[in-house]
mmCIF file of C-alpha atoms in Angstrom:
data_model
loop_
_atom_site.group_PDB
_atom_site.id
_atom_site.type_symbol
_atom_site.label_atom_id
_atom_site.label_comp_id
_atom_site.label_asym_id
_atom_site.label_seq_id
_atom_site.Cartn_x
_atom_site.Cartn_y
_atom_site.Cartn_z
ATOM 1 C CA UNK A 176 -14.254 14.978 -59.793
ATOM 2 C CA UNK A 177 -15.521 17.397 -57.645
ATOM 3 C CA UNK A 178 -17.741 20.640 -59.388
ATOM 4 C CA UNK A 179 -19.188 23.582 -57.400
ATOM 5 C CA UNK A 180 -22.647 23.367 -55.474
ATOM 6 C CA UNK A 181 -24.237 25.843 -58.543
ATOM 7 C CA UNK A 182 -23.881 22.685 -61.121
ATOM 8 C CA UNK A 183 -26.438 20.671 -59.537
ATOM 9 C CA UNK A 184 -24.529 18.056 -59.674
ATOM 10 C CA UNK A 185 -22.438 16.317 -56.823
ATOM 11 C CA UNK A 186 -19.093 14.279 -57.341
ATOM 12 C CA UNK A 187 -19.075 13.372 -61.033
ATOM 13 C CA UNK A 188 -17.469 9.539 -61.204
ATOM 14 C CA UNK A 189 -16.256 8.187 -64.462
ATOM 15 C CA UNK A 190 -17.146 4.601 -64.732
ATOM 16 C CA UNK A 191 -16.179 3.180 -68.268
ATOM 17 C CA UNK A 192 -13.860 5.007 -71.050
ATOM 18 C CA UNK A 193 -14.715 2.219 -74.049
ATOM 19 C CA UNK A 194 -15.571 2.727 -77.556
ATOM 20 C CA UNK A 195 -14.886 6.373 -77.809
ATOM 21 C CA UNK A 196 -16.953 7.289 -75.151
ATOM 22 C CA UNK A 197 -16.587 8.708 -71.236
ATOM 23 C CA UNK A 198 -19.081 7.152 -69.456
ATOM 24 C CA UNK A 199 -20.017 8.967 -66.013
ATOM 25 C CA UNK A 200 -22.306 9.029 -63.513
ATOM 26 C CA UNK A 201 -23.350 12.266 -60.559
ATOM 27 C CA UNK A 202 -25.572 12.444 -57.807
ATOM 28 C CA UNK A 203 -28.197 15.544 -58.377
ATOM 29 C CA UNK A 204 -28.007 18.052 -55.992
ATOM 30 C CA UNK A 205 -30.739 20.404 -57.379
ATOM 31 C CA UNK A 206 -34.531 19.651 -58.163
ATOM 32 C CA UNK A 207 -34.287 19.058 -62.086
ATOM 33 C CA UNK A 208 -31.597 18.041 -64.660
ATOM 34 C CA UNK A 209 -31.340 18.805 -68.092
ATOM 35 C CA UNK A 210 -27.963 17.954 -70.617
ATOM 36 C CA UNK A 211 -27.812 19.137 -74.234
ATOM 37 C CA UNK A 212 -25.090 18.747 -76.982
ATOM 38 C CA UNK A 213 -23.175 15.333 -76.013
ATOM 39 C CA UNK A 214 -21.650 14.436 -79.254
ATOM 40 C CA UNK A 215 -21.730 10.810 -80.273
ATOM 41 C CA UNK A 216 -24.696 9.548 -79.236
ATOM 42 C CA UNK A 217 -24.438 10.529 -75.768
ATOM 43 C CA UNK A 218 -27.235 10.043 -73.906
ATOM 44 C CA UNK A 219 -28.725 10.496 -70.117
ATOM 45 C CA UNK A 220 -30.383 7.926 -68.077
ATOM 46 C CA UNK A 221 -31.800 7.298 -64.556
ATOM 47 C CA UNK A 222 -29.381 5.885 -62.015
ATOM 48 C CA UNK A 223 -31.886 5.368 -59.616
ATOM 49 C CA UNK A 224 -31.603 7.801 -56.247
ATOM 50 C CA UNK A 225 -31.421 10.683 -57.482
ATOM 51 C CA UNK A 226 -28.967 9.951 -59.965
ATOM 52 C CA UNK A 227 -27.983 10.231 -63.446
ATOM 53 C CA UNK A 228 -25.389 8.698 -66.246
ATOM 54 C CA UNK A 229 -23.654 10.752 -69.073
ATOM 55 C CA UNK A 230 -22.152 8.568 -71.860
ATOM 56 C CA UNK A 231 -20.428 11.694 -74.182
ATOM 57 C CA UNK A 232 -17.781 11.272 -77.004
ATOM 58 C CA UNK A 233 -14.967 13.693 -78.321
ATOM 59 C CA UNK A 234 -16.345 16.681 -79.507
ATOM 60 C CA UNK A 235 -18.648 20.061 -78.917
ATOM 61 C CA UNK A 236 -19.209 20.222 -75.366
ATOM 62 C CA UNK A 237 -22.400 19.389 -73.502
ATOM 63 C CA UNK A 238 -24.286 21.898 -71.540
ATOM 64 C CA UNK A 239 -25.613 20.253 -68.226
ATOM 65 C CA UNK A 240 -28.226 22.218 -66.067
ATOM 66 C CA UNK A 241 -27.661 25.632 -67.865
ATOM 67 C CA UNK A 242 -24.896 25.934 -65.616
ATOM 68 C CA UNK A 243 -21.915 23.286 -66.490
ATOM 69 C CA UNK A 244 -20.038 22.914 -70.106
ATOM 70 C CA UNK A 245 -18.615 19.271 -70.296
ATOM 71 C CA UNK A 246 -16.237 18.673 -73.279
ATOM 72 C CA UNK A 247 -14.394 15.587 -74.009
ATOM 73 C CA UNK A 248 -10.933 16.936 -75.535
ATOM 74 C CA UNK A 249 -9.154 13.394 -75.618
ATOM 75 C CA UNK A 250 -9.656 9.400 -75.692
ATOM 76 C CA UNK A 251 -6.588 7.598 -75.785
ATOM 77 C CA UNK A 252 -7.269 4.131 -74.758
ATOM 78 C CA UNK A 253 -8.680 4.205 -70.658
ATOM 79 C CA UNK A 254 -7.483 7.662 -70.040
ATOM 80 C CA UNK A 255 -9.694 10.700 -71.243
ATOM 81 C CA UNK A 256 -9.251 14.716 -71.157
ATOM 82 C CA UNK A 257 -12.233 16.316 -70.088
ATOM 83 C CA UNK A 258 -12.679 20.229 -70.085
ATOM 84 C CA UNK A 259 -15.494 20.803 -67.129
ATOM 85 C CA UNK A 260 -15.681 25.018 -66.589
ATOM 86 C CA UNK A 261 -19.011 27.354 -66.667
ATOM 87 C CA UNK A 262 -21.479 27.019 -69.326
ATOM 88 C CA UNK A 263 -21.600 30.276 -71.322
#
């Protein structure tokens, strides 16, 4: 998925929908990173390169960089709804 320049984040890749969980992982774009609110257990880690990982599962949506709001709406099975719009 593709988000604007003003995210700080560049292509965002899903990698793993198991357990109840998206995983993902996004190239930084900006000079820091900062996530807040992924519901179970999410957390962030280092992908090495200027990367990061997201692991977040169905509920309040995260707030990534200030900027982004990331919700999970839906797991069902390997296919999830995500809700990706401003953070406000």
């Amino acid at each position: 998925m593709t988000v604007p320049a003003t995210y700080g984040l560049g292509r965002i890749k899903v990698t793993a929908i198991t357990g109840g969980e998206v995983d993902m992982v996004a190239r930084l774009t900006g000079s820091g990173y900062s996530v807040s609110g992924c519901s179970g257990g999410g957390g962030v880690s280092s992908e090495g390169g200027g990367g990061v990982g997201l692991s977040c599962g169905e509920g309040p949506a995260a707030t990534i960089n200030d900027a982004m709001s990331l919700k999970v709406l839906k797991i069902h099975d390997t296919t999830a709804v995500l809700r990706i719009e401003p953070a406000g």
